[in-house]
XYZ file of C-alpha atoms in Angstrom:
653
model
C -96.103 -4.078 -33.127
C -98.535 -6.862 -34.371
C -97.635 -10.040 -36.262
C -96.378 -9.073 -39.450
C -98.061 -11.777 -41.919
C -96.077 -10.716 -45.202
C -93.408 -13.550 -44.938
C -93.829 -15.185 -48.729
C -91.301 -14.918 -50.986
C -91.562 -12.490 -54.088
C -89.526 -12.124 -57.282
C -88.639 -9.113 -58.250
C -87.492 -8.781 -62.085
C -85.469 -5.473 -63.668
C -83.199 -4.841 -66.350
C -79.472 -4.570 -65.938
C -78.566 -0.987 -65.155
C -81.983 0.220 -64.139
C -82.611 0.151 -60.503
C -84.285 -2.330 -58.014
C -87.226 -1.144 -55.574
C -88.065 -3.854 -52.613
C -91.135 -2.512 -50.954
C -92.671 -3.987 -47.752
C -96.511 -3.637 -47.335
C -97.533 -1.186 -44.587
C -96.471 -1.775 -41.058
C -98.888 -1.954 -37.798
C -96.665 -0.839 -35.205
C -96.322 2.215 -32.395
C -93.805 3.680 -32.065
C -92.425 3.270 -35.816
C -90.390 -0.058 -36.251
C -86.462 0.025 -37.226
C -86.178 -1.513 -40.398
C -82.757 -3.258 -41.401
C -82.165 -4.764 -44.883
C -79.710 -7.677 -45.649
C -78.641 -9.629 -48.211
C -78.804 -14.017 -48.154
C -74.847 -13.996 -48.499
C -74.126 -11.668 -45.725
C -73.023 -8.555 -48.008
C -72.924 -5.257 -46.158
C -75.358 -2.898 -47.964
C -74.128 0.211 -47.829
C -72.831 2.421 -50.348
C -73.589 4.645 -53.206
C -75.565 1.455 -54.531
C -78.091 1.436 -51.893
C -80.795 3.767 -50.713
C -83.540 3.275 -48.002
C -86.278 5.724 -48.175
C -88.420 7.739 -45.643
C -90.727 6.869 -43.664
C -91.903 3.777 -45.582
C -88.143 1.967 -45.551
C -88.262 0.656 -49.272
C -84.940 -0.772 -50.551
C -83.758 0.499 -53.366
C -80.549 -1.167 -55.091
C -79.088 1.045 -58.069
C -77.350 0.481 -61.308
C -77.994 -3.202 -60.681
C -75.698 -6.144 -62.512
C -75.478 -9.821 -61.987
C -73.399 -9.729 -59.117
C -76.662 -7.933 -57.255
C -79.027 -11.104 -57.520
C -79.403 -12.578 -54.693
C -81.959 -13.223 -51.988
C -82.664 -9.573 -49.880
C -85.081 -9.267 -46.654
C -85.598 -7.038 -44.004
C -85.320 -7.487 -39.904
C -88.263 -5.378 -38.579
C -87.754 -4.128 -34.657
C -90.192 -2.276 -32.702
C -87.270 -1.185 -29.748
C -89.374 -0.329 -27.274
C -91.340 -3.849 -27.200
C -88.238 -5.422 -28.043
C -90.256 -7.474 -30.395
C -88.380 -8.348 -33.799
C -89.597 -10.175 -37.126
C -88.455 -10.970 -40.759
C -89.838 -10.167 -43.362
C -90.305 -12.863 -46.649
C -87.222 -12.758 -49.136
C -87.226 -10.606 -52.060
C -85.481 -12.742 -54.816
C -83.568 -10.286 -57.481
C -83.386 -11.349 -60.980
C -81.286 -8.892 -63.195
C -81.753 -9.017 -67.120
C -80.095 -8.432 -69.968
C -75.989 -8.103 -70.903
C -73.779 -6.330 -68.422
C -72.044 -4.013 -71.689
C -71.000 -0.888 -68.739
C -72.328 1.516 -71.138
C -73.482 4.551 -69.668
C -77.393 4.271 -68.416
C -79.711 7.730 -68.677
C -80.196 9.118 -65.445
C -83.995 8.628 -64.066
C -85.425 9.502 -60.713
C -86.881 6.691 -58.510
C -88.246 8.190 -55.504
C -88.948 11.781 -56.433
C -89.419 14.035 -53.252
C -92.975 14.781 -51.661
C -95.209 17.574 -50.654
C -94.487 17.701 -47.114
C -96.042 19.669 -44.351
C -93.798 20.933 -41.199
C -94.545 21.642 -38.290
C -92.537 25.016 -37.058
C -89.168 24.126 -35.072
C -89.838 20.578 -35.126
C -86.062 19.134 -34.807
C -86.126 17.331 -38.399
C -88.062 16.963 -41.792
C -86.678 14.888 -44.865
C -86.984 15.352 -48.495
C -85.367 12.455 -50.452
C -84.698 12.250 -54.213
C -83.200 8.900 -55.093
C -82.026 8.808 -58.414
C -80.337 5.995 -60.576
C -78.041 6.018 -63.635
C -74.475 4.631 -64.468
C -71.934 4.949 -63.583
C -73.200 6.071 -60.138
C -69.972 8.297 -59.387
C -70.968 10.547 -62.145
C -74.196 11.404 -60.890
C -74.677 14.662 -59.442
C -77.948 15.546 -57.240
C -78.397 19.404 -56.735
C -81.199 20.761 -54.522
C -82.613 24.219 -54.939
C -85.402 26.035 -53.012
C -87.280 28.775 -54.872
C -85.041 28.202 -57.473
C -81.880 29.422 -55.665
C -79.361 26.876 -54.451
C -80.172 25.191 -51.317
C -76.837 26.399 -49.420
C -77.823 29.515 -50.600
C -81.423 30.039 -49.441
C -80.934 30.777 -45.982
C -82.289 27.449 -44.416
C -80.557 25.219 -41.959
C -80.171 21.883 -43.537
C -77.786 18.661 -44.042
C -77.059 15.779 -46.473
C -77.645 12.088 -44.605
C -74.766 10.347 -46.867
C -72.510 11.607 -49.417
C -74.523 11.842 -52.386
C -77.108 14.055 -51.093
C -80.248 11.586 -51.880
C -81.797 12.766 -48.683
C -82.051 16.394 -47.561
C -82.629 16.908 -43.636
C -84.642 20.151 -42.907
C -83.683 21.474 -39.292
C -85.539 23.653 -36.811
C -87.791 24.646 -39.433
C -89.184 28.020 -39.399
C -91.768 30.067 -41.283
C -89.280 30.841 -44.303
C -88.628 27.745 -44.975
C -92.063 27.006 -46.709
C -91.589 26.803 -50.712
C -90.658 25.014 -53.644
C -87.757 22.743 -53.013
C -86.648 20.935 -56.321
C -83.630 18.243 -56.885
C -81.596 18.604 -60.089
C -80.015 15.297 -61.355
C -77.594 15.026 -64.314
C -74.550 12.916 -65.142
C -71.287 14.878 -64.926
C -70.170 12.945 -68.425
C -73.399 14.008 -70.171
C -74.851 16.974 -71.935
C -78.074 16.291 -71.490
C -80.474 18.443 -69.658
C -80.906 17.545 -65.871
C -83.623 15.902 -64.716
C -86.279 17.792 -62.434
C -88.552 16.896 -59.481
C -90.244 19.246 -57.242
C -92.215 19.310 -54.156
C -93.986 21.795 -52.077
C -93.184 22.432 -48.331
C -95.573 23.913 -46.155
C -94.856 25.409 -42.448
C -97.298 24.960 -40.064
C -97.004 26.667 -36.521
C -98.950 25.449 -33.574
C -100.943 27.994 -31.408
C -99.352 29.795 -29.189
C -100.314 33.121 -26.948
C -99.453 36.278 -28.249
C -100.102 38.069 -24.779
C -101.443 35.976 -21.827
C -104.325 36.597 -20.010
C -104.652 38.113 -16.732
C -105.069 35.887 -13.315
C -108.027 37.937 -12.936
C -110.301 39.983 -14.812
C -112.840 42.596 -13.422
C -116.365 43.498 -14.745
C -118.538 46.246 -14.130
C -122.023 45.310 -13.587
C -124.573 45.956 -16.530
C -121.715 47.042 -18.802
C -120.117 44.802 -22.230
C -117.100 43.175 -20.792
C -114.450 41.706 -23.893
C -112.410 39.657 -23.246
C -109.091 39.151 -25.424
C -107.409 36.047 -26.229
C -104.756 36.891 -28.895
C -102.883 33.762 -30.701
C -101.206 33.253 -33.286
C -100.479 29.952 -35.652
C -100.303 28.459 -39.018
C -103.359 27.727 -40.199
C -105.153 30.469 -38.842
C -106.067 28.631 -35.062
C -109.934 28.302 -34.637
C -111.321 29.206 -30.851
C -113.577 28.284 -28.769
C -114.261 29.844 -24.946
C -115.600 27.790 -22.478
C -117.569 28.714 -18.646
C -116.734 26.915 -15.782
C -115.431 24.411 -18.775
C -118.396 24.243 -20.848
C -118.747 25.705 -24.130
C -120.302 28.809 -24.343
C -121.878 28.013 -27.436
C -123.770 25.579 -25.650
C -125.250 27.793 -22.661
C -127.646 29.149 -25.147
C -127.666 32.461 -23.813
C -126.824 35.335 -26.485
C -125.415 37.103 -24.164
C -122.068 35.517 -24.586
C -120.139 36.365 -28.309
C -116.970 35.175 -29.688
C -115.752 37.712 -32.220
C -113.826 37.429 -35.219
C -110.740 38.016 -33.743
C -111.265 35.367 -31.120
C -112.330 37.362 -28.148
C -114.897 36.917 -26.314
C -117.699 39.343 -25.627
C -120.356 39.784 -22.815
C -122.845 41.677 -23.043
C -124.678 43.163 -20.011
C -122.364 41.449 -16.951
C -124.418 39.828 -14.721
C -123.235 38.448 -10.923
C -123.711 35.006 -11.784
C -120.987 35.516 -15.249
C -118.647 35.012 -12.076
C -115.989 32.097 -12.785
C -113.284 31.080 -15.116
C -112.913 31.692 -18.348
C -111.105 29.598 -20.515
C -110.560 30.175 -24.495
C -108.683 27.261 -26.525
C -107.221 27.826 -29.564
C -106.347 24.983 -32.425
C -104.944 23.888 -35.724
C -103.620 21.133 -37.860
C -100.180 21.786 -35.857
C -101.625 21.293 -32.274
C -103.796 23.228 -29.587
C -103.180 25.887 -26.345
C -104.998 27.588 -24.133
C -105.661 30.260 -21.504
C -107.493 30.964 -18.429
C -108.704 34.014 -16.172
C -110.900 34.375 -13.163
C -113.715 36.917 -13.834
C -114.924 38.447 -10.706
C -118.247 41.299 -11.205
C -117.838 43.603 -8.371
C -116.886 46.977 -7.342
C -114.498 48.644 -4.844
C -112.312 51.444 -4.062
C -108.362 51.240 -5.124
C -106.232 49.538 -2.700
C -102.340 50.183 -3.041
C -101.016 46.777 -3.319
C -96.971 48.001 -3.946
C -96.890 51.190 -3.008
C -93.756 53.501 -4.599
C -90.753 53.818 -2.561
C -87.905 56.090 -2.644
C -85.360 55.276 -4.830
C -81.667 56.169 -5.990
C -80.644 55.099 -9.214
C -77.332 55.703 -11.533
C -77.048 58.174 -14.017
C -78.297 56.349 -17.456
C -79.929 53.223 -16.122
C -83.575 52.593 -16.103
C -85.439 53.345 -13.147
C -89.073 51.727 -12.805
C -91.000 53.438 -9.725
C -93.796 51.005 -8.106
C -97.183 51.939 -7.975
C -100.129 48.653 -7.860
C -103.532 49.052 -6.737
C -106.630 46.899 -6.805
C -109.799 47.481 -7.252
C -113.454 46.839 -8.998
C -113.510 48.319 -11.635
C -109.765 48.454 -12.048
C -108.313 51.783 -10.946
C -106.612 54.264 -13.331
C -103.663 55.380 -13.089
C -102.064 59.010 -13.426
C -98.531 60.245 -12.233
C -97.622 63.709 -11.338
C -94.013 64.935 -11.196
C -93.001 67.597 -8.710
C -96.557 68.109 -7.863
C -97.298 69.882 -11.303
C -96.339 67.984 -14.345
C -98.722 65.116 -15.516
C -97.054 62.681 -17.215
C -97.637 61.218 -20.214
C -96.257 58.299 -22.238
C -93.249 58.778 -24.601
C -89.907 57.502 -25.494
C -88.452 58.628 -21.610
C -91.387 57.871 -19.991
C -93.524 54.431 -19.911
C -96.842 53.289 -17.874
C -96.916 49.841 -17.774
C -100.060 47.842 -17.175
C -99.524 47.117 -13.643
C -99.493 50.544 -13.173
C -95.365 50.841 -12.574
C -93.852 53.802 -14.198
C -90.727 53.047 -16.314
C -88.371 55.690 -16.738
C -85.460 55.117 -19.574
C -82.186 56.243 -18.988
C -82.455 58.327 -16.156
C -80.764 62.113 -16.737
C -80.340 64.501 -13.707
C -83.226 66.359 -14.934
C -85.364 63.356 -13.799
C -84.436 63.566 -10.200
C -87.881 64.793 -8.041
C -91.356 63.948 -6.715
C -93.152 61.505 -7.985
C -97.198 60.948 -6.791
C -98.881 57.763 -7.973
C -102.609 58.419 -8.210
C -105.090 55.215 -8.587
C -108.953 56.152 -8.939
C -112.013 54.321 -9.792
C -116.022 55.016 -9.278
C -115.645 54.300 -5.884
C -112.672 56.176 -4.556
C -109.213 57.002 -5.205
C -105.657 56.562 -3.425
C -102.622 58.390 -3.989
C -98.845 57.960 -2.577
C -95.608 59.652 -3.220
C -91.553 58.456 -3.615
C -88.451 60.439 -4.563
C -86.271 59.395 -7.299
C -82.411 60.432 -6.425
C -79.785 60.184 -9.378
C -76.090 59.138 -8.777
C -73.820 59.921 -11.420
C -71.193 57.179 -11.765
C -68.618 56.826 -14.370
C -69.394 53.304 -16.159
C -68.730 52.024 -19.363
C -71.691 52.059 -21.660
C -70.459 50.605 -24.732
C -68.202 47.655 -23.837
C -66.049 46.127 -26.434
C -67.659 42.716 -27.826
C -66.025 39.363 -29.037
C -64.642 39.974 -32.646
C -64.115 37.832 -35.612
C -61.691 39.794 -38.269
C -60.033 38.804 -41.096
C -56.320 38.306 -41.474
C -54.656 41.738 -42.916
C -57.851 44.073 -42.508
C -59.038 46.567 -39.739
C -60.293 45.100 -35.786
C -61.882 47.823 -33.639
C -63.019 47.499 -30.047
C -64.893 49.753 -28.366
C -65.014 50.998 -25.112
C -67.030 54.377 -25.031
C -67.710 55.708 -21.180
C -70.943 57.672 -19.648
C -68.922 60.198 -17.136
C -69.817 63.511 -15.467
C -68.534 66.217 -17.248
C -66.313 67.023 -14.696
C -64.654 63.799 -14.092
C -61.571 63.467 -15.719
C -61.479 59.621 -17.183
C -58.476 57.185 -17.871
C -58.769 54.539 -20.664
C -55.860 51.984 -20.774
C -56.126 48.650 -22.786
C -54.076 45.497 -22.610
C -53.738 42.198 -24.489
C -53.741 39.288 -22.368
C -51.331 40.374 -19.578
C -49.092 43.120 -21.422
C -50.531 46.561 -21.364
C -51.065 48.178 -25.042
C -48.547 51.066 -25.591
C -50.142 52.595 -28.638
C -47.103 55.229 -28.405
C -44.242 54.115 -31.443
C -46.726 51.133 -32.683
C -47.747 52.487 -36.056
C -50.461 49.661 -36.195
C -52.274 49.992 -32.617
C -54.001 53.495 -31.790
C -56.857 54.518 -29.476
C -59.461 56.919 -30.029
C -60.598 59.726 -28.315
C -63.848 57.637 -27.737
C -61.625 54.754 -26.311
C -61.783 52.758 -29.234
C -59.126 50.710 -30.018
C -57.937 50.243 -33.189
C -55.772 47.429 -35.097
C -53.854 47.814 -38.410
C -53.240 44.953 -40.641
C -54.270 42.488 -38.027
C -52.176 39.415 -37.363
C -52.056 35.965 -35.689
C -50.375 37.265 -33.101
C -53.037 39.657 -32.058
C -55.606 37.013 -31.248
C -56.432 36.994 -27.675
C -58.831 38.605 -24.826
C -58.405 41.882 -24.767
C -59.378 44.310 -21.688
C -60.672 47.943 -21.220
C -60.021 49.559 -17.769
C -61.686 52.583 -17.414
C -60.176 54.721 -14.067
C -61.901 57.969 -12.528
C -62.459 59.709 -9.474
C -66.349 58.637 -10.299
C -65.481 54.966 -10.222
C -64.037 51.924 -11.921
C -64.587 49.521 -14.749
C -63.144 46.811 -16.635
C -64.454 44.897 -19.161
C -63.035 42.506 -21.427
C -63.627 40.751 -25.324
C -62.012 38.346 -27.534
C -60.469 38.918 -30.890
C -60.053 35.860 -33.081
C -58.281 36.359 -36.265
C -59.583 34.417 -39.303
C -57.920 33.723 -42.629
C -57.693 31.222 -45.598
C -57.494 27.630 -44.760
C -54.082 26.356 -45.187
C -53.537 23.525 -48.077
C -54.530 20.419 -47.630
C -51.393 17.465 -47.030
C -50.887 13.812 -47.997
C -52.241 14.374 -51.269
C -52.609 11.010 -53.157
C -53.624 9.239 -56.264
C -54.575 5.424 -56.747
C -56.133 3.512 -59.885
C -59.854 2.313 -59.012
C -59.815 -0.798 -60.862
C -63.622 -1.270 -60.410
C -64.249 1.916 -61.923
C -62.746 2.228 -65.591
C -60.904 5.569 -66.515
C -60.866 6.740 -62.842
C -58.868 7.947 -60.122
C -59.465 7.998 -56.341
C -57.688 10.959 -54.726
C -57.574 11.333 -51.304
C -55.898 13.918 -48.988
C -55.755 15.144 -45.507
C -57.335 17.981 -44.085
C -54.976 20.625 -41.981
C -55.472 23.970 -40.603
C -59.272 25.488 -41.318
C -58.115 29.029 -40.611
C -60.058 29.835 -37.447
C -63.378 28.900 -40.305
C -65.057 26.301 -40.293
C -63.667 24.682 -44.172
C -66.904 24.804 -46.407
C -65.821 22.566 -49.364
C -62.880 21.073 -51.396
C -61.881 22.084 -55.012
C -59.862 19.121 -56.854
C -57.564 19.996 -60.107
C -56.177 17.536 -62.390
C -53.332 17.792 -65.144
C -52.012 15.744 -67.655
C -48.345 15.107 -67.147
C -45.291 12.841 -69.615
C -45.364 9.504 -68.291
C -41.394 9.406 -69.036
C -39.898 12.627 -68.946
C -39.319 14.808 -66.291
C -42.289 17.205 -65.248
C -41.992 21.053 -65.868
C -44.481 22.953 -64.745
C -44.474 25.272 -67.264
C -47.413 24.703 -69.695
C -49.203 21.835 -67.873
C -52.203 23.409 -67.332
C -54.534 22.684 -64.510
C -57.665 21.840 -65.235
C -60.772 22.001 -62.202
C -62.659 19.001 -62.134
C -64.542 19.352 -58.866
C -65.584 22.246 -57.264
C -68.069 21.501 -54.728
C -66.621 18.371 -52.740
C -68.389 17.943 -49.200
C -66.350 19.482 -46.176
C -66.714 16.268 -44.291
C -64.541 14.247 -47.035
C -61.135 13.195 -47.578
C -61.608 11.634 -50.841
C -63.249 11.834 -54.723
C -63.721 9.743 -57.359
C -62.342 11.462 -60.604
C -63.856 10.024 -63.937
C -63.705 10.190 -67.849
C -60.157 10.220 -67.935
C -57.878 8.960 -70.955
C -56.503 6.040 -71.246
C -52.462 5.634 -71.333
C -52.316 9.281 -69.906
C -50.380 10.454 -66.466
C -52.116 12.319 -64.469
C -51.408 14.159 -61.525
C -53.763 15.766 -58.765
C -54.032 18.886 -56.202
C -56.620 19.537 -53.771
C -57.614 23.152 -52.211
C -60.163 24.120 -49.322
C -62.368 26.475 -49.253
C -64.155 28.800 -45.953
C -66.055 31.694 -45.409
C -63.057 33.835 -46.272
C -61.826 32.363 -49.544
C -60.261 29.438 -51.233
C -57.048 28.467 -49.787
C -53.918 27.788 -51.576
C -53.753 24.636 -53.755
C -51.884 21.520 -52.012
C -48.582 20.065 -53.165
C -49.378 17.771 -56.471
C -50.228 14.345 -56.124
C -47.877 11.295 -57.263
C -48.302 10.704 -60.893
C -50.970 8.278 -61.871
C -50.845 6.504 -65.129
C -54.021 4.846 -66.847
C -53.531 1.743 -68.824
C -53.652 1.396 -72.035
C -56.972 0.043 -74.006
C -57.656 -0.872 -77.447
C -58.060 1.977 -80.275
C -61.684 3.379 -80.499
C -61.171 4.298 -83.690
C -59.648 2.927 -87.003
C -56.277 4.369 -88.931
C -57.165 7.167 -91.378
C -57.229 7.596 -95.168
C -57.258 4.177 -96.694
C -56.058 3.993 -100.354
C -54.996 1.273 -102.166
C -53.097 1.150 -105.855
C -51.631 -1.779 -108.321
C -47.890 -2.149 -108.052
C -48.028 -5.104 -110.820
C -50.133 -7.940 -112.325
C -50.028 -9.326 -108.915
C -49.117 -7.330 -106.421
C -51.170 -4.625 -104.844
C -49.869 -1.543 -102.459
C -52.052 -0.142 -99.841
C -51.822 2.837 -97.606
C -53.111 4.421 -94.611
C -52.458 7.201 -91.521
C -52.067 5.818 -87.709
C -55.927 6.484 -86.044
C -56.659 10.402 -84.535
C -54.364 10.703 -81.693
C -57.214 10.839 -78.916
C -58.595 7.366 -80.549
C -55.235 5.563 -79.917
C -55.731 4.672 -76.499
C -51.902 4.053 -76.239
C -49.098 2.855 -78.240
C -50.130 0.973 -81.970
C -48.094 -1.893 -81.809
C -49.160 -2.980 -85.712
C -51.806 -3.451 -87.345
C -54.033 -6.352 -88.937
C -54.743 -6.093 -92.520
C -57.415 -8.440 -94.179
C -57.900 -9.061 -98.088
C -59.988 -10.774 -100.413
C -60.945 -11.569 -103.918
C -63.079 -8.995 -105.002
C -66.431 -10.408 -107.477
C -66.126 -13.575 -105.434
C -69.410 -14.478 -103.784
C -68.253 -15.589 -100.273
C -64.705 -15.733 -101.262
C -62.386 -16.310 -98.305
C -60.699 -13.583 -96.329
C -56.812 -13.654 -95.350
C -55.330 -12.102 -93.001
C -51.820 -10.203 -92.567
C -50.272 -8.862 -89.402
C -48.060 -5.773 -89.679
C -46.010 -5.164 -86.756
C -45.124 -1.659 -86.612
C -46.731 1.619 -85.949
C -47.433 4.515 -88.274
C -48.579 4.760 -91.882
C -47.946 1.903 -94.137
């Protein structure tokens, strides 16, 4: 890391409630340095008010207020070299009165178009927004207009406020339009949107490796294929003995549109090492082959051998030969039938014969014939089929929702003349299906369990016995269910955030399926009388609380009102039951937010006037009205004095 030159102090001025952005100049360091921001009074700069951008380490202070007026600096560290420097100070000046009213959302740092290398470990998109109150600010992410949770990409959020979207192990389907949506939960205004395109590049990769050796016929045209894939489409270069063929000034060498190298009229001096190099913006890959120009009669390298194979298994009869040109291959069964490739027979590139799922009819003599222009060679092998009882479709680990049907297969292949017995056990106990209506074993050996319970969880073993052999296979059965209700739900007022309550809880059993989110509900309750559940309606206030959270801030509550809260958990099965209601939290009274209603006056005598009014609207009282202040003065006299009278009683007068 070269010397950090910008140590001059800077003053940053913002209006109260707006965001302040502190920016460092470009940092000349390899590897990129670690940047930590500090305040001159030692304040711990963490929480909802603070954000750091990737990758240029700008520091953002959101919803500024007078208490944010400090001097900030950055500690810049090259962890590899052990070098550390400190930037100049950024003195923050916050102007304007802090009225505490809402500040409309604004996106300070929008996501930017990003290119990701396929299968890279992690990539980031940021969407940092400002508003007041911050705890009412909601940030949601979408990919191609689909909520990020349903888009099929693997992601995580760095922090509780969804500002940084981390894309993990990006694949090609991660490409698309990503959009962040920002709004205040307490506002009915349209949300703010910002978007960025994500492009996925894939490093070049070989689809099919080049052979170690390539044989060419004299005077003929040879095409060496180099099949590669990548995004964007890789650029292909070919080299002969480390020299680019385009510099050989020999028009016999041509790089085709598909990336293959064509050599016309092969000559003896074309012998050598040929290397293809595929490159694009994401990287490069290469492969090589040795070109040999000669002719020779076939020679058997790996000869076919007699073999015995179990019925139903695959059999590979080896037959590998060398020669120039490369010998062709012909397989003959029982001296009469020439085999052709189909779903049962496959002739591999090296000449071996692959027989899939052998049967008794495949037993017999197999002849391998290798031939080229210089000659031919052949050799025989006998294939014997051994019929053995075996589990062809074993049970597999299974997860079943509580109360549904679980099936564990155990299908057996055996000779028709062999009698087979299938026995299931659960743990160390043998399963007796007779007399148990919930458990049965089908004729094909499949175990079926109706109305699965928690007691059914465990290891299940299928034991097959017969005169043709025995086999045992096992699988685990898991039962998943709705998560249990969270416990210890408590609610406390938040003095620093008006009209809000902090709700905490303790997660419990997740039903053997990871918790996906929590749901929080509230209800208004009497502040003095006993609580009657009937008629007290629960209202959902938060529907997507992070599975890692154990608390939430509930805002926009009514003063002088009692509240209770409850929490439920959601997993892959669904939403579990709600917790027991929390303790009652009563918000403090506030000054009435509306005036008395229907003020009228009428004369009582030559010296008296009676005035009457109605109490403020119930939702505007914000508590118990203790009295009224009446002001009056003579009409028609400019600048006449106002007189006051306190009416210390509630209700109309």
